[in-house]
Short mmCIF file of C-alpha atoms in Angstrom, two decimals:
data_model
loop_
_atom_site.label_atom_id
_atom_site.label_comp_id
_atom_site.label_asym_id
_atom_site.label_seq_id
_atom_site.Cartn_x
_atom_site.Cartn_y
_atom_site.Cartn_z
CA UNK A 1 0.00 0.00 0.00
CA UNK A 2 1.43 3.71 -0.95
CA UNK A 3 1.82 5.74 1.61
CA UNK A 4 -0.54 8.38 0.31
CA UNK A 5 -3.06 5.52 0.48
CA UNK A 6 -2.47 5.00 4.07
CA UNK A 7 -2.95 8.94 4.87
CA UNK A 8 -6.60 8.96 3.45
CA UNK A 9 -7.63 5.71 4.65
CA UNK A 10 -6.64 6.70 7.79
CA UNK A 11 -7.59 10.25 7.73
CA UNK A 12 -10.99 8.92 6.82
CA UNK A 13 -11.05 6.30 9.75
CA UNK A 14 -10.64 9.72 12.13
CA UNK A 15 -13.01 11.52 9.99
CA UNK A 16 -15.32 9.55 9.46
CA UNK A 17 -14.99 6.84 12.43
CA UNK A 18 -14.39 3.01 12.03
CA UNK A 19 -14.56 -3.91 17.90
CA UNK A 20 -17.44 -4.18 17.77
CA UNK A 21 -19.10 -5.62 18.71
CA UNK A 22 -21.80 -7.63 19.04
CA UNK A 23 -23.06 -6.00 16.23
CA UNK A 24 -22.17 -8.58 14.03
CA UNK A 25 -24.27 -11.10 16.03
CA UNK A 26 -28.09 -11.35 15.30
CA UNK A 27 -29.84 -11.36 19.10
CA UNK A 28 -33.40 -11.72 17.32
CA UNK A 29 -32.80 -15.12 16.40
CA UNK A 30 -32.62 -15.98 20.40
CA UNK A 31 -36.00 -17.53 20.25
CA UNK A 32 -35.83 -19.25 16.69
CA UNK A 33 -36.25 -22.97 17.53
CA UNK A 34 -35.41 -24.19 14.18
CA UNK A 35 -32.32 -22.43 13.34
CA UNK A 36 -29.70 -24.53 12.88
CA UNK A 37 -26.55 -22.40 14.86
CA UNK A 38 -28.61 -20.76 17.38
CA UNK A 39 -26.46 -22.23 19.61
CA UNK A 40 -23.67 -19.38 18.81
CA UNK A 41 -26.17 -17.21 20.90
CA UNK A 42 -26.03 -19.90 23.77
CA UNK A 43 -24.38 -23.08 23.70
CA UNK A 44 -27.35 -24.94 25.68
CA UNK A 45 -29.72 -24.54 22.97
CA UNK A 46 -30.55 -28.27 21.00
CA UNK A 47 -30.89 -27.87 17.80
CA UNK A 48 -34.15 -29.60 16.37
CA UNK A 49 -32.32 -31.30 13.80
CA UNK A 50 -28.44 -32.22 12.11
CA UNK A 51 -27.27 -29.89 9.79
CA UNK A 52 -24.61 -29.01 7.05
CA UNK A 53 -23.76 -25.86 5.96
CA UNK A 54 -21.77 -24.79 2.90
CA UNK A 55 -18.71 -21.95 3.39
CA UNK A 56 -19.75 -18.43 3.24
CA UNK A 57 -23.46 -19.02 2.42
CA UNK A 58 -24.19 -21.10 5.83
CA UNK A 59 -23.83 -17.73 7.40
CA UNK A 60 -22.75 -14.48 7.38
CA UNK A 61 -23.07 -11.58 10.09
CA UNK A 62 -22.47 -8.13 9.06
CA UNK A 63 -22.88 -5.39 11.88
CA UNK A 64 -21.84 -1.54 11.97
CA UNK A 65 -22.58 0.64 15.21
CA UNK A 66 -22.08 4.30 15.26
CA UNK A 67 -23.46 7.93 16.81
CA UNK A 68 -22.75 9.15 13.59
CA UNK A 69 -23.60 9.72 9.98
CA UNK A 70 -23.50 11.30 6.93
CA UNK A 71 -24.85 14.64 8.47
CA UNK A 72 -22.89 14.66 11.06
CA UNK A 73 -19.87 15.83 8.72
CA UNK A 74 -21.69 16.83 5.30
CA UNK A 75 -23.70 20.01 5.58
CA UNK A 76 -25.66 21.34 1.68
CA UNK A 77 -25.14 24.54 0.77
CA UNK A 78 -26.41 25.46 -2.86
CA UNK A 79 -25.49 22.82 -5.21
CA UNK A 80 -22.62 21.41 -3.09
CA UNK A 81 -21.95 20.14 -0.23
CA UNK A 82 -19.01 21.01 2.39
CA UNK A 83 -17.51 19.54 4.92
CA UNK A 84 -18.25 20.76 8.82
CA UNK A 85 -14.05 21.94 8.49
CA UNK A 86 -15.35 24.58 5.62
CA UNK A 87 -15.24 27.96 7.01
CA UNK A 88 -18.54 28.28 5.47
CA UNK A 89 -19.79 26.44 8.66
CA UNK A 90 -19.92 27.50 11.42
CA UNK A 91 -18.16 25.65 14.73
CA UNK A 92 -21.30 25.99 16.76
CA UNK A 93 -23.25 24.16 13.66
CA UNK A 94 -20.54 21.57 13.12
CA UNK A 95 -19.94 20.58 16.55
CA UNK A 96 -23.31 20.81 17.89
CA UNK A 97 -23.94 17.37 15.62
CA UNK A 98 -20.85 15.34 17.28
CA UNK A 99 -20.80 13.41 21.23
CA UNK A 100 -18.58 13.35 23.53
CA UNK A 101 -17.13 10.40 22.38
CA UNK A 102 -17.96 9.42 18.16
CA UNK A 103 -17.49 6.13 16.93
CA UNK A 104 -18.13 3.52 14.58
CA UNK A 105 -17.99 -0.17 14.81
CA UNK A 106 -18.11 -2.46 12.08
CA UNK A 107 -18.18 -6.30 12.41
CA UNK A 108 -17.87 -9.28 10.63
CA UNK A 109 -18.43 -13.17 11.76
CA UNK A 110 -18.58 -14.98 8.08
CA UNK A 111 -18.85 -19.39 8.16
CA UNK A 112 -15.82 -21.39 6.14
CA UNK A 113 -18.34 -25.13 7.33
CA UNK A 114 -20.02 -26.07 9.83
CA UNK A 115 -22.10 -29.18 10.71
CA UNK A 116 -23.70 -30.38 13.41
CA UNK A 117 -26.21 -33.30 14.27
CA UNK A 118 -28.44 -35.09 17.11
CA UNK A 119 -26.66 -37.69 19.43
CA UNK A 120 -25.87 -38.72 23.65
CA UNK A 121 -28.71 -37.30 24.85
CA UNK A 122 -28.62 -33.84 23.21
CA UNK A 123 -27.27 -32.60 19.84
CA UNK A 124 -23.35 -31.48 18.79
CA UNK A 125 -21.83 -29.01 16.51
CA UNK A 126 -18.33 -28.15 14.89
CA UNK A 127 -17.44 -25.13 12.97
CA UNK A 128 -15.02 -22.72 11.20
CA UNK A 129 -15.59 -19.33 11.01
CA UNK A 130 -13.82 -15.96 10.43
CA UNK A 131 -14.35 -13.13 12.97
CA UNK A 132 -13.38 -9.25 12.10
CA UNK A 133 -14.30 -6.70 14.73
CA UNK A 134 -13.15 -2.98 13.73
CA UNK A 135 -13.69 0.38 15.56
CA UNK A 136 -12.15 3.89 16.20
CA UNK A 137 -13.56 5.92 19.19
CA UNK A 138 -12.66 9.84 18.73
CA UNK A 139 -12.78 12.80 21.19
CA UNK A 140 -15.43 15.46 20.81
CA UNK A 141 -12.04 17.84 21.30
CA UNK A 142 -10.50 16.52 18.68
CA UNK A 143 -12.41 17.93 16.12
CA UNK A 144 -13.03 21.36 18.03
CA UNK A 145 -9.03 21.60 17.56
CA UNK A 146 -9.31 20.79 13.87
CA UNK A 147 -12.16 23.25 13.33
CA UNK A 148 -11.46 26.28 15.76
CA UNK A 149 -7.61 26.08 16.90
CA UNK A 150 -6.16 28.79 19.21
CA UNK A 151 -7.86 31.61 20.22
CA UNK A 152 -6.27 34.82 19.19
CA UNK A 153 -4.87 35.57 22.64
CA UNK A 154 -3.85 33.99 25.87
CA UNK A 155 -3.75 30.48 26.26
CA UNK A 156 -6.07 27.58 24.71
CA UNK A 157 -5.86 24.00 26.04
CA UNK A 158 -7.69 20.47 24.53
CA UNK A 159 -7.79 17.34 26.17
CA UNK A 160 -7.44 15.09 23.00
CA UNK A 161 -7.29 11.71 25.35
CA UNK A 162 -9.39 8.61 24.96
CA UNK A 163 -8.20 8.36 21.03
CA UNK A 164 -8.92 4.56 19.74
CA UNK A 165 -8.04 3.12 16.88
CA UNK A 166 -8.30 -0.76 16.38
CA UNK A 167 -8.44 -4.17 13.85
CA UNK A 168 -8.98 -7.49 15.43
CA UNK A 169 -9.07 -10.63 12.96
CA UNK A 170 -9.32 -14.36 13.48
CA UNK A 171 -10.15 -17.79 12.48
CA UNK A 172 -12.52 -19.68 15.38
CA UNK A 173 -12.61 -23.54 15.40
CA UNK A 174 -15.18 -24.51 17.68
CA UNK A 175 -16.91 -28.03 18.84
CA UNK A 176 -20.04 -27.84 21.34
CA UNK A 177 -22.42 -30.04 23.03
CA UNK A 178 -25.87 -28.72 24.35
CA UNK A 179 -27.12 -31.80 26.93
CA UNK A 180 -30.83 -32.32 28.08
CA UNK A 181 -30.64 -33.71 31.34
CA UNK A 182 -34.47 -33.94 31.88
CA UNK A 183 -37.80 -31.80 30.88
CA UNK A 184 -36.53 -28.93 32.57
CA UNK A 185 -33.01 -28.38 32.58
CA UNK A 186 -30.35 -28.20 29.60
CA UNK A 187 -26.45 -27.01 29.74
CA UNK A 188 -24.18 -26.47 27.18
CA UNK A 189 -20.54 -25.73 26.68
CA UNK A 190 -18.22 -25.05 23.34
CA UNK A 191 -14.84 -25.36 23.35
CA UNK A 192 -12.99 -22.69 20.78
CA UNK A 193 -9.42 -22.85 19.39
CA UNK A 194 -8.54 -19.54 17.65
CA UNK A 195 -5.94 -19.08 15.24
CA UNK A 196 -4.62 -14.88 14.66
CA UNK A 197 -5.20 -13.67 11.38
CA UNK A 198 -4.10 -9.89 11.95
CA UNK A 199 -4.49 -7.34 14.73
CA UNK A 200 -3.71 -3.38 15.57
CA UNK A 201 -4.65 -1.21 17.86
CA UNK A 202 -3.72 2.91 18.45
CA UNK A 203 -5.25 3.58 21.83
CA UNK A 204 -3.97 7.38 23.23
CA UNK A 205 -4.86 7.53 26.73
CA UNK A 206 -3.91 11.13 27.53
CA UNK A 207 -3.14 14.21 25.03
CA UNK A 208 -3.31 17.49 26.24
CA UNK A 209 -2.78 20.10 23.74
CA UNK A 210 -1.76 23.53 24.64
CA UNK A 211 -2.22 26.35 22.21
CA UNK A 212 -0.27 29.64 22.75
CA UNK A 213 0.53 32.47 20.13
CA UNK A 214 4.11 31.49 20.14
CA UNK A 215 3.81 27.47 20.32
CA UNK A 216 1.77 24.34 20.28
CA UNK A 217 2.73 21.69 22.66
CA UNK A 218 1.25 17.87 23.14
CA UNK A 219 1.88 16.04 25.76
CA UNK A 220 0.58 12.38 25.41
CA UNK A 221 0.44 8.84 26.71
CA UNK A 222 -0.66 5.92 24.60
CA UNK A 223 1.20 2.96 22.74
CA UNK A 224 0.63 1.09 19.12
CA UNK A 225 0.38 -2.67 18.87
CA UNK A 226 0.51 -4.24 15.34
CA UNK A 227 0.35 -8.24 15.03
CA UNK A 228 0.47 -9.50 10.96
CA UNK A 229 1.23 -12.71 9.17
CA UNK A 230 3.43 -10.80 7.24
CA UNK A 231 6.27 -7.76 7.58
CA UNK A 232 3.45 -5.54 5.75
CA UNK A 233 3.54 -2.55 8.52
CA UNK A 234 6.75 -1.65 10.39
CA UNK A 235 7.94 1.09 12.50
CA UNK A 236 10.70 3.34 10.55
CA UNK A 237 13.12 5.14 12.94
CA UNK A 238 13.27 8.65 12.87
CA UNK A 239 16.54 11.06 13.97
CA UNK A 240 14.91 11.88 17.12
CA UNK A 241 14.62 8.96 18.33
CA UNK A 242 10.53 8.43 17.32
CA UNK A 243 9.00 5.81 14.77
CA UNK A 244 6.86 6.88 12.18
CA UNK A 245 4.41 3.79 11.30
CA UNK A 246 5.92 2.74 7.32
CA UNK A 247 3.67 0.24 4.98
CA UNK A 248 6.25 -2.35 3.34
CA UNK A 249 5.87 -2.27 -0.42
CA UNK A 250 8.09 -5.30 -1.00
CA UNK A 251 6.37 -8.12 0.88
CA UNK A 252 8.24 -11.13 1.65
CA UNK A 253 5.63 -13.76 1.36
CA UNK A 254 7.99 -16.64 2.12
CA UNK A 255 8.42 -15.54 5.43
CA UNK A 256 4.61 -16.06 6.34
CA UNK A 257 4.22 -16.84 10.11
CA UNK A 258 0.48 -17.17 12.02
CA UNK A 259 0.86 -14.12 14.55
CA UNK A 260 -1.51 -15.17 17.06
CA UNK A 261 -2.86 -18.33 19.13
CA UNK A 262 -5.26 -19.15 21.85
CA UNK A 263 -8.67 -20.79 23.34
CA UNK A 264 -11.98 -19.50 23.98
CA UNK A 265 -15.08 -21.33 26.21
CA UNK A 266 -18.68 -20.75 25.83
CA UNK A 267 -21.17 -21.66 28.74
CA UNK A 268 -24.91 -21.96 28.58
CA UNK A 269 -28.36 -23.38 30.55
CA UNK A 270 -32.13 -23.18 29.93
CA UNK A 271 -34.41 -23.91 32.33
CA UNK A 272 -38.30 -24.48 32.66
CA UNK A 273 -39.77 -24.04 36.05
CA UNK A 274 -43.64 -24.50 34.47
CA UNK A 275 -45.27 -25.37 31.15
CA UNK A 276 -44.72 -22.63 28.52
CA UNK A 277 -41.81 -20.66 30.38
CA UNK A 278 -38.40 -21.02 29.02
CA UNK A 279 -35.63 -18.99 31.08
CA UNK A 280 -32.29 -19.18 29.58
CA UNK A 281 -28.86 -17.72 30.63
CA UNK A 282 -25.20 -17.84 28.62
CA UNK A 283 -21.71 -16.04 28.61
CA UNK A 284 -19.60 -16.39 25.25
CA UNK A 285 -16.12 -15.51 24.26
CA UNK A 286 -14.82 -15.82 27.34
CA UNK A 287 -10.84 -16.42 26.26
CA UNK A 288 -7.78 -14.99 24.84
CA UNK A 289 -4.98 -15.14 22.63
CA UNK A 290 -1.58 -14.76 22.85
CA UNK A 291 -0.10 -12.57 20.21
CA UNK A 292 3.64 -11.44 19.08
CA UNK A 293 3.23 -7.94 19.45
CA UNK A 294 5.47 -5.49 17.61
CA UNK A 295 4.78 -2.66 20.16
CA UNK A 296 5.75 1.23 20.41
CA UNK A 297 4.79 4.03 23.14
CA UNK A 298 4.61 7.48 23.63
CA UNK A 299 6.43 9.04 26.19
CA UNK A 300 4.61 10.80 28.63
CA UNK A 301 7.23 12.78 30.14
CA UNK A 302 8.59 14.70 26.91
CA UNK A 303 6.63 17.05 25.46
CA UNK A 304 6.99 18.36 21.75
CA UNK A 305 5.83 21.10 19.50
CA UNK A 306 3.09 20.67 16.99
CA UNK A 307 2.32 23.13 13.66
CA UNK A 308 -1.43 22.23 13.41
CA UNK A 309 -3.83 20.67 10.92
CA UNK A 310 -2.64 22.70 7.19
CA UNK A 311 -5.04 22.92 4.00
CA UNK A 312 -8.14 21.67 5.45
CA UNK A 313 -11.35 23.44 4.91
CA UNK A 314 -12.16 23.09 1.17
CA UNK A 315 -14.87 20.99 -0.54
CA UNK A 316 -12.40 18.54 -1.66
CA UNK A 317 -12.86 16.00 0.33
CA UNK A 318 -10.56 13.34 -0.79
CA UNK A 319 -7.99 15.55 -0.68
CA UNK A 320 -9.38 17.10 2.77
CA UNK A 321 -8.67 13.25 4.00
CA UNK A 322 -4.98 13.25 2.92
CA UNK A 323 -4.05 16.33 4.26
CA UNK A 324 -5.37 15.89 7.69
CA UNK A 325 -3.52 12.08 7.31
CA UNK A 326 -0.38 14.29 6.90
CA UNK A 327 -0.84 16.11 9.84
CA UNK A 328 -1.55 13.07 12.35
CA UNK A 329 1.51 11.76 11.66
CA UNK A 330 3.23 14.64 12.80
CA UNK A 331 0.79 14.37 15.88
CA UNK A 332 1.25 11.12 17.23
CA UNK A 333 5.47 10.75 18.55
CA UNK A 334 5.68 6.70 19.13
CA UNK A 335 9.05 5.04 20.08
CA UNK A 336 10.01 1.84 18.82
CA UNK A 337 9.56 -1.00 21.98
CA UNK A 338 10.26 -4.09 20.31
CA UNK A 339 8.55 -7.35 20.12
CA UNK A 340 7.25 -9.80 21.92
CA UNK A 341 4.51 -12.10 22.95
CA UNK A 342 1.11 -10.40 24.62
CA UNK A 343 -2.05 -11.71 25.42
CA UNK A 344 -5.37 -10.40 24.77
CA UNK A 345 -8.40 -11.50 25.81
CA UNK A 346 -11.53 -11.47 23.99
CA UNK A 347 -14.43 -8.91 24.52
CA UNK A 348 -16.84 -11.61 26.35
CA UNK A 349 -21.05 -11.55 25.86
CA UNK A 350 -23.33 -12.32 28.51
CA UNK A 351 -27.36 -13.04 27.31
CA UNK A 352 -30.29 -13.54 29.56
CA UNK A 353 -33.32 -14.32 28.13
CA UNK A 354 -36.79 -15.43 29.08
CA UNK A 355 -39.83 -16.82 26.56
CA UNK A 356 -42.92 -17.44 27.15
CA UNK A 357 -45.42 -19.80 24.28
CA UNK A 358 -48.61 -19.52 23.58
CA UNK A 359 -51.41 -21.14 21.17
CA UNK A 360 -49.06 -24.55 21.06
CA UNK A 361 -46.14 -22.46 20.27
CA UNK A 362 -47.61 -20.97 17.32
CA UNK A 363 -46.65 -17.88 18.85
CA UNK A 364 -44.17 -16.76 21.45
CA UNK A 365 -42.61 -13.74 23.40
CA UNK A 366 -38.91 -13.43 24.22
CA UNK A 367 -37.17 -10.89 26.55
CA UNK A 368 -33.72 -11.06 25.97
CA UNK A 369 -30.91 -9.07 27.74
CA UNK A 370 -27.13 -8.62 26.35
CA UNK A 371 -24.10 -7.12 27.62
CA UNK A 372 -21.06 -6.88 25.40
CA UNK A 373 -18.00 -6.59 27.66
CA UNK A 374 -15.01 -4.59 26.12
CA UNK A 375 -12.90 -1.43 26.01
CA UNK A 376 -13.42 1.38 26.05
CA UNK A 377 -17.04 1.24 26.55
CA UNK A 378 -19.70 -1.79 27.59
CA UNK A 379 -22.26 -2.22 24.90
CA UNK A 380 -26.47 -3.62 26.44
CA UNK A 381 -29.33 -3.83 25.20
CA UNK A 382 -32.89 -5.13 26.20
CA UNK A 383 -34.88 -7.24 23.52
CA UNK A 384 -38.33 -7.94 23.23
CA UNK A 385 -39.17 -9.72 20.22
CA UNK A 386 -42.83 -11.56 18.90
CA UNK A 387 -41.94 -15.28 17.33
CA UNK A 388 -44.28 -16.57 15.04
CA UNK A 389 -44.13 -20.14 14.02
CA UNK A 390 -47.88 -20.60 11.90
CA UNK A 391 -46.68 -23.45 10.32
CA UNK A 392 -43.74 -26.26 10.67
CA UNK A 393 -41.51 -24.79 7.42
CA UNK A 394 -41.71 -20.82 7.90
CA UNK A 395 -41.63 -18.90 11.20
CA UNK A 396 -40.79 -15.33 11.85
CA UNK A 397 -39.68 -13.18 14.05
CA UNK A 398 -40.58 -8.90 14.96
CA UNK A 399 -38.59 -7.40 17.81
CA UNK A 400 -37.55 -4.28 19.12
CA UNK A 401 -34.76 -3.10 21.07
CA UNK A 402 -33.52 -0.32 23.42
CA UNK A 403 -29.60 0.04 23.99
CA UNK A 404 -26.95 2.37 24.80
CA UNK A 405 -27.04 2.91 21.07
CA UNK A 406 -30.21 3.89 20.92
CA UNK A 407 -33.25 2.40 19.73
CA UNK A 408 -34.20 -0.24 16.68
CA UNK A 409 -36.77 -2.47 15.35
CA UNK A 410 -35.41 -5.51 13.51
CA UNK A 411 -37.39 -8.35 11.62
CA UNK A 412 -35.84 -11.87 10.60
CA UNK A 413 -37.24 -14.37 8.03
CA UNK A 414 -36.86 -18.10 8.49
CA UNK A 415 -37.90 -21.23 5.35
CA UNK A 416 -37.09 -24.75 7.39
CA UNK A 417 -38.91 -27.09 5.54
CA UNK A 418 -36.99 -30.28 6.20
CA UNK A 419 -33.88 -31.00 4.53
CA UNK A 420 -34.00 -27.05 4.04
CA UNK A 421 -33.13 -24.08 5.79
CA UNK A 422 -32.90 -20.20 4.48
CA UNK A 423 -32.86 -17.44 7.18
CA UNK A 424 -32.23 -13.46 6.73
CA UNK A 425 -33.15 -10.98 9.25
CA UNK A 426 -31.45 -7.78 10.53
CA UNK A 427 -31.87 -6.48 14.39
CA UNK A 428 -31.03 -2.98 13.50
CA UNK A 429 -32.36 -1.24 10.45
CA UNK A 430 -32.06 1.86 9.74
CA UNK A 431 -34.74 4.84 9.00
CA UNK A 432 -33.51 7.55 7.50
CA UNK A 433 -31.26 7.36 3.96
CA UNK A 434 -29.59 10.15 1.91
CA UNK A 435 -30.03 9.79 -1.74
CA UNK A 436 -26.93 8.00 -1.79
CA UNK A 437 -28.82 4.91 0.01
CA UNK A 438 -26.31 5.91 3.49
CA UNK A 439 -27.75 6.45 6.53
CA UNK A 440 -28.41 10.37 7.48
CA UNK A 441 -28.34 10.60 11.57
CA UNK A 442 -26.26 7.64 12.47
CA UNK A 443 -25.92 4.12 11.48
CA UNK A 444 -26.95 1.48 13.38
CA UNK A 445 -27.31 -1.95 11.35
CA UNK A 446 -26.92 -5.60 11.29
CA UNK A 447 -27.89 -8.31 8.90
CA UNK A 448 -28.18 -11.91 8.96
CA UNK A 449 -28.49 -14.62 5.69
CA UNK A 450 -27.40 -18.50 5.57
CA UNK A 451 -28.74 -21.48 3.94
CA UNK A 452 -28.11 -25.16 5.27
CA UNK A 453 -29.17 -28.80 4.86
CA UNK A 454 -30.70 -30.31 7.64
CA UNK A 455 -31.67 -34.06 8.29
CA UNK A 456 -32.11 -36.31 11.35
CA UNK A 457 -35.06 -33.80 12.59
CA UNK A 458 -36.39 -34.56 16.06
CA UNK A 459 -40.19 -35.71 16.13
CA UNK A 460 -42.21 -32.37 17.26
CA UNK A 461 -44.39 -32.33 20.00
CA UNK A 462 -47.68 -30.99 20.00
CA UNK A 463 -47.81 -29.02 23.16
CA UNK A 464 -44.85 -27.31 24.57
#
């Protein structure tokens, strides 16, 4: 990748805003008896039948997560339209559409195969997927630097801290058993290997930024952690003593090596205390794994002069992106630690959920309750969703939710005629769309499609 490629991806990244998440994970389908891998919602769930899937099209997750959208950064104004830097716009307009903290999370959990089927008193599963969590997290200061600077005299001062940028990637190999040990109770466990594909992470602690007439000074803590298969980003030593971050153009491909290993555990139980009530508890992702870590710092005891953000404010906005990719590299000072091994755990899930059947189980009504453990923030929610199921091959599912997002509607789809199965649903759709199809307000979206081959169903019972 050219460096100029680099400075606009990532100067749209802090533009724009890109771990996510749970987003990637479809919580509607909680209460969908017949689909096949509900038990990668909670491992104690038997599946009503065996099942093969084939890669990619058994199932794919897409999620994104973000306070922020198209509006938040374009603003019209005739027959163009500028970006919230133009000095056409004013700060109080501009800012007064950003939080305290803006991000974006974008997720991705996409099947290679999986299979499972029906057997010792409960049913089994094995599978091979690819998981992809992205996100940056960006101060509300940050852009009231880029868009206002220093005032014209005495002293002005921005606390820049709580910057993240970060990539997580990796292959999941997982075998589970859900176990029935009588009408009322059911546990379940999954044991994961997990195999590093790629990782990075930019997380700035602390920046304060103090403007005079005279000077600009940062003074920071934070570090940058890069894991890859492959020498394709290094640190590049600078005079000073500082590393700027340098993409390798000559690859050595021969020299492939798998950066990162580990284990992950999933636990589950459902339980029925009377006829029709189905309370259900599980905690997922709860692991690590142990990466070699090329690692550099900051060092929060120098402090160093900074010019400012140059040539932004046009309506170019590609070239609005490179610019301000210039200037963050003279932002950031990082010092070249070394390598070695590190371990990182995984962002963990806990779901509770309770359902309650009615009509023979033609129709249902789930509560569900998720908390997505990770840094910098916790992600919950509270699900209440309507499950229809009129007839054995098609059933369907209407929720709603309420998070620290915000709130959604969300409505899944589900053919299972036997031998048969075709789902798609999203939890999260959004309402409003520019006439470019993207969201206007914020984005806040997930969606859901697979199609497997089931056999070996279990006889169903006519009251539940």
């Amino acid at each position: 990748m050219k460096t100029n490629n680099y400075k606009i991806i990532l100067g749209a990244a802090l533009l724009l805003g890109t771990s996510a998440l749970s987003a990637q994970t479809l919580n509607g389908a909680y209460f969908m008896e017949r689909m096949p891998a509900r038990h990668t919602l909670n491992p104690a769930f038997v599946a009503k039948s065996g099942y093969i899937s084939l890669p990619t099209i058994g199932g794919t997750k897409i999620g994104i997560n973000s306070n922020m959208g198209v509006s938040t950064f374009l603003f019209p104004e005739g027959d163009k339209l500028l970006t919230g830097l133009h000095p056409n716009i004013s700060s109080e307009k501009f800012l007064g559409k950003l939080s305290d903290v803006n991000s974006l999370e974008i997720g991705l959990n996409m099947n290679i195969l999986s299979f499972g089927f029906r057997a010792w008193g409960g049913s089994n599963s094995f599978e091979i997927s690819l998981k992809s969590q992205t996100g940056v997290y960006l101060p509300k200061d940050l852009f009231a630097f880029i868009k206002n600077g220093n005032s014209e005299t005495g002293t002005t001062q921005y606390d820049l801290g709580n910057l993240s940028v970060s990539t997580n990637n990796y292959v999941e190999i997982a075998l589970g058993h859900a176990h029935q040990i009588n009408d009322r109770w059911t546990v379940g466990a999954k044991l994961k290997g997990l195999v590093g594909v790629a990782r990075a992470k930019l997380n700035i602690e602390k920046m304060t930024l103090t403007m005079s007439e005279d000077e600009w000074e940062i003074k920071q803590s934070g570090y940058l952690e890069i894991q890859a298969p492959v020498e394709a980003i290094r640190l590049k030593s600078n005079n000073d003593g500082t590393s700027d971050i340098d993409f390798n153009d000559n690859i050595a491909f021969d020299s492939f090596n798998i950066p990162g290993y580990g284990g992950a555990v999933d636990l589950g139980v459902t339980y029925k205390p009377i006829k029709n009530l189905t309370l259900s508890a599980a905690v997922t992702d709860i692991g690590f794994l142990q990466w070699k870590t090329l690692r550099a710092e900051t060092d929060p005891s120098k402090e160093f002069s900074f010019k400012g953000f140059e040539n932004l404010g046009g309506d170019n906005f590609d070239q609005e992106l490179e610019n301000m990719g210039d200037d963050l590299e003279e932002m950031i000072k990082l010092y070249d630690k070394g390598t070695s091994n590190r371990n990182i755990w995984l962002a963990p899930t806990m779901r509770i959920g309770a359902e309650y059947a009615i009509l023979r189980n033609k129709i249902s009504f789930g509560l569900l309750s998720s908390t997505y453990f990770d840094t910098p923030k916790t992600w919950t929610e509270a699900m209440l969703s309507v499950n229809f199921r009129p007839v054995s091959w098609f059933h369907a599912t209407i929720d709603g939710s309420l998070s620290t997002l915000g709130h959604s509607a969300g409505l899944i789809l589900h053919f299972c005629p036997k031998g048969f199965n075709f789902f798609i649903g999203s939890d999260y759709v959004a309402n409003t769309f520019g006439k470019q199809g993207i969201p206007v307000n914020s984005v806040r979206f997930n969606v859901n499609f697979g199609v497997n081959f089931t056999f070996g169903f279990e006889k169903q019972k006519k009251n539940v």
